[in-house]
CSV table of C-alpha atoms and ligand atoms in Angstrom, one decimal:
chain,number,residue,atom,x,y,z
V,1,MET,CA,11.0,-40.7,-6.7
V,2,SER,CA,11.6,-43.6,-4.4
V,3,LYS,CA,15.2,-45.1,-4.7
V,4,ILE,CA,14.3,-48.8,-3.3
V,5,ILE,CA,16.0,-50.9,-5.1
V,6,ILE,CA,14.1,-54.3,-6.7
V,7,LYS,CA,17.1,-56.8,-5.9
V,8,THR,CA,17.5,-59.5,-9.3
V,9,PRO,CA,16.6,-63.3,-8.7
V,10,GLU,CA,20.9,-63.2,-8.1
V,11,GLN,CA,21.3,-60.4,-6.0
V,12,ILE,CA,17.8,-62.2,-3.8
V,13,GLU,CA,20.2,-65.6,-4.1
V,14,TRP,CA,23.6,-64.1,-2.5
V,15,ILE,CA,21.4,-62.1,0.2
V,16,ARG,CA,19.9,-65.5,1.3
V,17,LYS,CA,23.7,-66.3,1.7
V,18,ALA,CA,23.8,-63.7,4.2
V,19,GLY,CA,20.4,-64.5,5.4
V,20,LYS,CA,20.9,-67.9,6.5
V,21,LEU,CA,24.5,-67.4,7.9
V,22,THR,CA,22.8,-64.6,10.4
V,23,ALA,CA,20.4,-66.6,11.1
V,24,MET,CA,23.0,-69.7,11.4
V,25,THR,CA,24.9,-67.4,13.8
V,26,LEU,CA,21.5,-67.0,16.4
V,27,ASP,CA,20.7,-70.0,16.5
V,28,MET,CA,24.3,-71.3,17.4
V,29,ILE,CA,24.9,-68.7,20.3
V,30,GLY,CA,22.2,-69.7,22.3
V,31,THR,CA,23.9,-72.6,23.8
V,32,TYR,CA,26.4,-69.6,25.6
V,33,VAL,CA,23.9,-67.6,27.2
V,34,ARG,CA,23.9,-67.8,31.0
V,35,ALA,CA,24.5,-65.6,34.0
V,36,GLY,CA,28.8,-65.4,34.5
V,37,VAL,CA,29.5,-64.9,30.4
V,38,SER,CA,30.8,-61.4,29.6
V,39,THR,CA,29.0,-59.7,26.3
V,40,LEU,CA,32.3,-59.7,25.1
V,41,GLU,CA,33.1,-63.5,24.9
V,42,LEU,CA,29.5,-63.9,23.2
V,43,ASP,CA,31.1,-61.3,20.6
V,44,ASN,CA,33.6,-62.9,20.4
V,45,ILE,CA,32.7,-66.6,19.4
V,46,MET,CA,30.6,-65.4,17.5
V,47,ASN,CA,32.7,-63.5,15.2
V,48,THR,CA,34.9,-66.6,14.9
V,49,PHE,CA,31.9,-68.8,13.7
V,50,ILE,CA,31.0,-66.0,11.2
V,51,LEU,CA,34.5,-65.6,9.9
V,52,SER,CA,34.9,-69.7,9.7
V,53,ASN,CA,31.4,-69.7,7.7
V,54,GLY,CA,32.7,-67.8,4.4
V,55,GLY,CA,31.1,-64.3,5.9
V,56,ILE,CA,32.2,-61.2,7.8
V,57,SER,CA,30.1,-58.6,10.3
V,58,ALA,CA,29.3,-55.9,8.8
V,59,CYS,CA,29.2,-54.0,12.2
V,60,ILE,CA,32.9,-53.8,12.6
V,61,ASP,CA,34.1,-51.0,12.0
V,62,TYR,CA,30.5,-49.2,10.4
V,63,LYS,CA,30.5,-45.7,10.5
V,64,GLY,CA,26.9,-45.4,10.0
V,65,GLY,CA,26.6,-42.7,7.6
V,66,ASN,CA,27.6,-40.4,10.1
V,67,LYS,CA,23.7,-40.9,11.6
V,68,TRP,CA,24.7,-42.9,15.2
V,69,GLY,CA,28.4,-43.1,16.1
V,70,LYS,CA,31.3,-40.6,15.8
V,71,TRP,CA,33.8,-43.3,15.2
V,72,GLY,CA,33.1,-46.8,14.0
V,73,TYR,CA,32.1,-49.2,15.4
V,74,PRO,CA,34.1,-51.4,17.5
V,75,ARG,CA,32.2,-55.2,17.5
V,76,CYS,CA,31.0,-58.0,15.6
V,77,THR,CA,27.3,-58.3,16.8
V,78,CYS,CA,25.2,-55.6,19.5
V,79,ILE,CA,24.0,-57.1,22.5
V,80,SER,CA,21.3,-54.8,24.0
V,81,LEU,CA,21.4,-55.4,27.6
V,82,ASN,CA,17.7,-54.5,29.4
V,83,ASP,CA,16.7,-51.1,29.3
V,84,VAL,CA,19.3,-50.8,26.2
V,85,ILE,CA,17.1,-50.3,23.6
V,86,CYS,CA,19.4,-51.2,20.6
V,87,HIS,CA,23.1,-51.2,19.7
V,88,GLY,CA,25.2,-51.7,22.9
V,89,ILE,CA,28.4,-52.3,22.4
V,90,PRO,CA,30.2,-56.0,24.0
V,91,ARG,CA,32.5,-55.7,26.6
V,92,ALA,CA,34.2,-57.8,29.1
V,93,ASP,CA,33.3,-56.3,31.9
V,94,GLU,CA,29.8,-56.4,31.2
V,95,ILE,CA,28.8,-60.1,33.2
V,96,LEU,CA,25.5,-61.6,32.2
V,97,LYS,CA,23.7,-62.8,35.7
V,98,GLU,CA,20.0,-64.7,36.3
V,99,GLY,CA,17.2,-62.7,34.8
V,100,ASP,CA,19.1,-60.3,33.0
V,101,ILE,CA,16.9,-60.1,29.5
V,102,LEU,CA,18.7,-59.3,26.1
V,103,ASN,CA,18.7,-58.7,21.8
V,104,ILE,CA,21.9,-60.1,19.9
V,105,ASP,CA,21.7,-57.9,15.9
V,106,VAL,CA,24.0,-59.6,13.9
V,107,THR,CA,24.6,-58.5,10.4
V,108,THR,CA,26.6,-59.8,7.9
V,109,ILE,CA,28.4,-60.2,4.9
V,110,VAL,CA,28.7,-62.5,2.4
V,111,ASP,CA,30.4,-62.2,-1.1
V,112,GLY,CA,29.5,-58.5,-0.5
V,113,TYR,CA,25.8,-58.9,0.2
V,114,PHE,CA,24.0,-58.5,3.7
V,115,GLY,CA,22.0,-60.4,6.0
V,116,ASP,CA,20.2,-58.7,9.2
V,117,ALA,CA,18.4,-60.3,11.8
V,118,SER,CA,18.4,-60.2,15.7
V,119,ARG,CA,16.6,-62.1,18.5
V,120,MET,CA,15.7,-61.8,22.3
V,121,TYR,CA,17.4,-64.1,24.7
V,122,THR,CA,16.9,-65.0,28.5
V,123,VAL,CA,19.3,-66.1,31.3
V,124,GLY,CA,17.5,-68.2,33.8
V,125,ASN,CA,14.2,-67.1,35.5
V,126,VAL,CA,13.3,-63.6,34.5
V,127,SER,CA,10.7,-61.9,36.0
V,128,GLU,CA,7.2,-62.4,34.3
V,129,LYS,CA,6.7,-58.1,32.9
V,130,ALA,CA,10.0,-59.4,31.3
V,131,LYS,CA,8.1,-63.0,30.0
V,132,ASP,CA,5.4,-60.5,28.8
V,133,LEU,CA,7.4,-57.7,27.0
V,134,ILE,CA,9.2,-60.4,24.6
V,135,ALA,CA,6.1,-62.1,24.4
V,136,VAL,CA,4.5,-59.2,22.9
V,137,THR,CA,6.9,-57.8,21.3
V,138,LYS,CA,7.0,-61.0,19.1
V,139,LYS,CA,4.0,-61.2,18.4
V,140,ALA,CA,4.1,-56.9,17.1
V,141,TRP,CA,6.6,-57.9,15.0
V,142,GLU,CA,4.9,-61.1,13.3
V,143,ILE,CA,2.2,-59.4,12.7
V,144,GLY,CA,4.3,-56.6,11.3
V,145,ILE,CA,5.7,-58.7,9.1
V,146,ALA,CA,2.5,-60.6,8.2
V,147,GLU,CA,1.3,-56.9,5.9
V,148,VAL,CA,4.7,-57.8,3.5
V,149,ARG,CA,3.0,-58.5,0.4
V,150,PRO,CA,3.3,-56.3,-2.8
V,151,GLY,CA,0.4,-53.6,-3.1
V,152,ASN,CA,0.4,-52.9,0.9
V,153,PHE,CA,2.2,-49.2,2.1
V,154,PHE,CA,4.9,-49.9,3.9
V,155,GLY,CA,3.0,-47.3,6.5
V,156,ASN,CA,0.4,-51.1,7.6
V,157,ILE,CA,3.7,-52.5,8.9
V,158,GLY,CA,4.1,-49.1,11.1
V,159,TYR,CA,0.5,-48.7,12.1
V,160,ALA,CA,-0.3,-52.9,12.6
V,161,ILE,CA,3.0,-52.8,14.6
V,162,SER,CA,1.7,-49.8,17.4
V,163,GLN,CA,-1.9,-51.0,17.6
V,164,PHE,CA,-1.1,-54.5,18.9
V,165,ALA,CA,2.2,-52.9,21.4
V,166,GLU,CA,-0.1,-49.8,22.4
V,167,SER,CA,-2.7,-52.5,23.1
V,168,ARG,CA,-1.2,-53.8,25.7
V,169,TRP,CA,0.5,-50.6,27.2
V,170,TYR,CA,4.0,-50.5,25.7
V,171,SER,CA,5.5,-48.1,24.1
V,172,VAL,CA,6.6,-48.7,20.2
V,173,VAL,CA,10.2,-46.5,20.0
V,174,ARG,CA,10.1,-43.5,17.4
V,175,ASP,CA,14.4,-43.0,16.9
V,176,TYR,CA,15.4,-46.5,15.3
V,177,THR,CA,13.9,-47.9,12.3
V,178,GLY,CA,14.0,-51.1,10.0
V,179,HIS,CA,15.7,-50.5,6.3
V,180,GLY,CA,16.4,-51.6,3.3
V,181,VAL,CA,18.9,-53.7,3.4
V,182,GLY,CA,21.0,-56.6,1.2
V,183,LEU,CA,23.4,-54.4,-0.9
V,184,GLU,CA,24.4,-52.2,1.3
V,185,PHE,CA,24.0,-52.6,5.1
V,186,HIS,CA,21.4,-49.2,5.2
V,187,GLU,CA,19.0,-48.2,2.2
V,188,GLU,CA,16.0,-46.9,1.7
V,189,PRO,CA,13.4,-47.1,2.7
V,190,TYR,CA,13.2,-46.1,6.3
V,191,VAL,CA,10.8,-48.8,8.4
V,192,TYR,CA,8.8,-47.1,9.9
V,193,HIS,CA,7.0,-49.5,13.4
V,194,LYS,CA,4.9,-46.5,14.3
V,195,ALA,CA,3.0,-45.7,11.5
V,196,ALA,CA,-0.3,-44.1,9.9
V,197,LYS,CA,-2.3,-46.4,8.1
V,198,ASN,CA,-2.2,-46.1,4.1
V,199,THR,CA,1.7,-44.1,4.1
V,200,TRP,CA,3.7,-44.3,1.2
V,201,PRO,CA,5.7,-45.9,-0.5
V,202,LYS,CA,4.2,-49.3,-1.1
V,203,MET,CA,5.5,-52.7,-1.6
V,204,GLN,CA,7.4,-53.8,-4.9
V,205,ALA,CA,8.4,-57.3,-5.4
V,206,GLY,CA,12.1,-57.4,-5.4
V,207,MET,CA,12.2,-55.4,-2.7
V,208,ILE,CA,14.1,-56.5,0.7
V,209,PHE,CA,14.1,-55.0,4.4
V,210,THR,CA,14.2,-54.9,7.5
V,211,ILE,CA,11.5,-55.8,10.2
V,212,GLU,CA,12.7,-55.1,13.4
V,213,PRO,CA,10.3,-53.1,16.6
V,214,MET,CA,11.9,-52.5,19.3
V,215,ILE,CA,9.4,-52.4,22.7
V,216,ASN,CA,9.8,-50.9,25.4
V,217,LEU,CA,8.3,-51.4,29.1
V,218,GLY,CA,7.6,-47.8,30.0
V,219,LYS,CA,7.9,-44.6,27.7
V,220,TYR,CA,9.4,-44.7,23.8
V,221,ALA,CA,11.9,-41.8,24.6
V,222,SER,CA,15.2,-43.0,24.2
V,223,LYS,CA,18.7,-41.9,25.1
V,224,LEU,CA,22.1,-42.2,23.6
V,225,ASP,CA,25.2,-42.7,26.0
V,226,LYS,CA,28.6,-41.5,25.8
V,227,ASP,CA,30.0,-44.0,23.4
V,228,ASN,CA,27.7,-42.4,21.2
V,229,TRP,CA,26.5,-45.8,19.9
V,230,THR,CA,24.3,-47.7,23.4
V,231,ALA,CA,20.8,-46.5,23.1
V,232,LYS,CA,19.0,-46.6,26.3
V,233,THR,CA,15.3,-46.0,27.7
V,234,LYS,CA,15.0,-43.1,29.0
V,235,ASP,CA,12.7,-44.1,31.9
V,236,TRP,CA,15.5,-46.8,32.4
V,237,SER,CA,12.3,-49.2,32.1
V,238,LEU,CA,12.9,-52.8,29.5
V,239,SER,CA,13.2,-52.9,26.1
V,240,ALA,CA,12.9,-55.8,23.5
V,241,GLN,CA,13.6,-56.0,20.3
V,242,PHE,CA,13.2,-59.1,16.8
V,243,GLU,CA,14.6,-57.9,14.2
V,244,HIS,CA,14.6,-60.3,9.9
V,245,THR,CA,15.7,-59.6,6.9
V,246,ILE,CA,12.3,-59.7,4.6
V,247,LEU,CA,11.6,-60.7,0.5
V,248,VAL,CA,8.9,-59.3,-1.0
V,249,THR,CA,8.0,-61.8,-3.4
V,250,GLU,CA,4.8,-61.8,-6.4
V,251,LYS,CA,2.1,-62.7,-4.2
V,252,TRP,CA,3.9,-62.5,-0.8
V,253,HIS,CA,7.1,-62.2,1.5
V,254,GLU,CA,9.3,-64.9,2.1
V,255,ILE,CA,11.8,-64.3,5.7
V,256,LEU,CA,15.7,-64.9,4.2
V,257,THR,CA,17.1,-64.9,7.6
V,258,VAL,CA,16.2,-67.9,8.4
V,259,VAL,CA,18.6,-71.4,8.5
J,1,MF3,N1,21.9,-53.9,13.2
J,1,MF3,C1,21.9,-53.3,13.5
J,1,MF3,C2,20.5,-53.3,12.3
J,1,MF3,O1,19.2,-53.7,12.5
J,1,MF3,C3,22.6,-52.0,13.3
J,1,MF3,C4,23.1,-52.5,13.8
J,1,MF3,S1,25.1,-50.7,13.2
J,1,MF3,C5,25.9,-51.5,14.2
J,1,MF3,O2,20.2,-51.7,11.5
J,1,MF3,F1,27.1,-50.6,13.8
J,1,MF3,F2,26.1,-50.9,15.2
J,1,MF3,F3,27.0,-52.4,14.5
J,2,CO,CO1,18.6,-53.7,11.0
J,3,CO,CO1,20.5,-55.7,13.4
C-alpha cells in the first residue's frame, strides 16, 4: 500500500512559496562563490537571507530519521566540494580555490512547508573533465524530469537518468535518492536515480517529490566521513548533482523550485 501523499491545492500553494524561496537563495549565493571565501561564510549568508525572507532552514538540527547522521545536522545548507557527493558540512577552514566545483543544496521551510533544491557552481576556470561531468549531470537530470507525468512509473525516472549518464561512462550514485517532500523534509517514495524500466509506484497528480541525481566521474561507491554526514566518492573521483522539487499536474508537471 502506497503512503505517497497527494497534496491539496492549498498545500501546493504553500510548497510553491517554499520552493520559490529556495530558488531565490540559490540565485542569490551565485555572486558570492569565488576563490578565497569559506563554505561557512556562504552558509551564513544564505541563513541570513532565508531568515530575512520569512523562511527557516530545514537542515539545521535535522536528524534524518537516524538514516544518516547520529546527530542533528549543524548548518543551514549542504555544500559538497569536488569528491563530496552530498551532505558536505560548511566549514570555516574550507576555503574555495580556483578550479573547485561545488553543489549547494538548500531546503527551506515556509509556514511549515518544504522546498528542496540544489545546483552546481564553479570557481574560476575548471577542468574540461569537470565541465563535462557537470553538463552531463544536468542533462541526465533534465531527462529524468521529462519523465514526470501522471500515469508514468517512478522507475522510468531512474531508467532514463542512468541510461544517459552511463552512455557517457559516468556512474549513478545508489546510496542516496530523491524523495517525496512538502509536508515533511523526506516523505515517501524513494526516487531512485538508477532503476529498471516500468517499475512501481506510478505518479499521480498532486504528488510532489525531488529528482536529485548524483553522478560520479569514477565508480558509484560512496563512503561516509567520520562526521557521519559527508558522503564522498570511494575512489576520490569528482561528483556532481542538481535537484528540483517537482509537482505532478493533471497533464504534466510543474517545477516548484523556481523564482
Ligand atoms: N537537502 C538534502 C536532500 O536533498 C538533505 C540534506 S539533509 C541535511 O535531501 F541534514 F544534511 F541537511
Ligand atoms: Co532532496
Ligand atoms: Co536537497
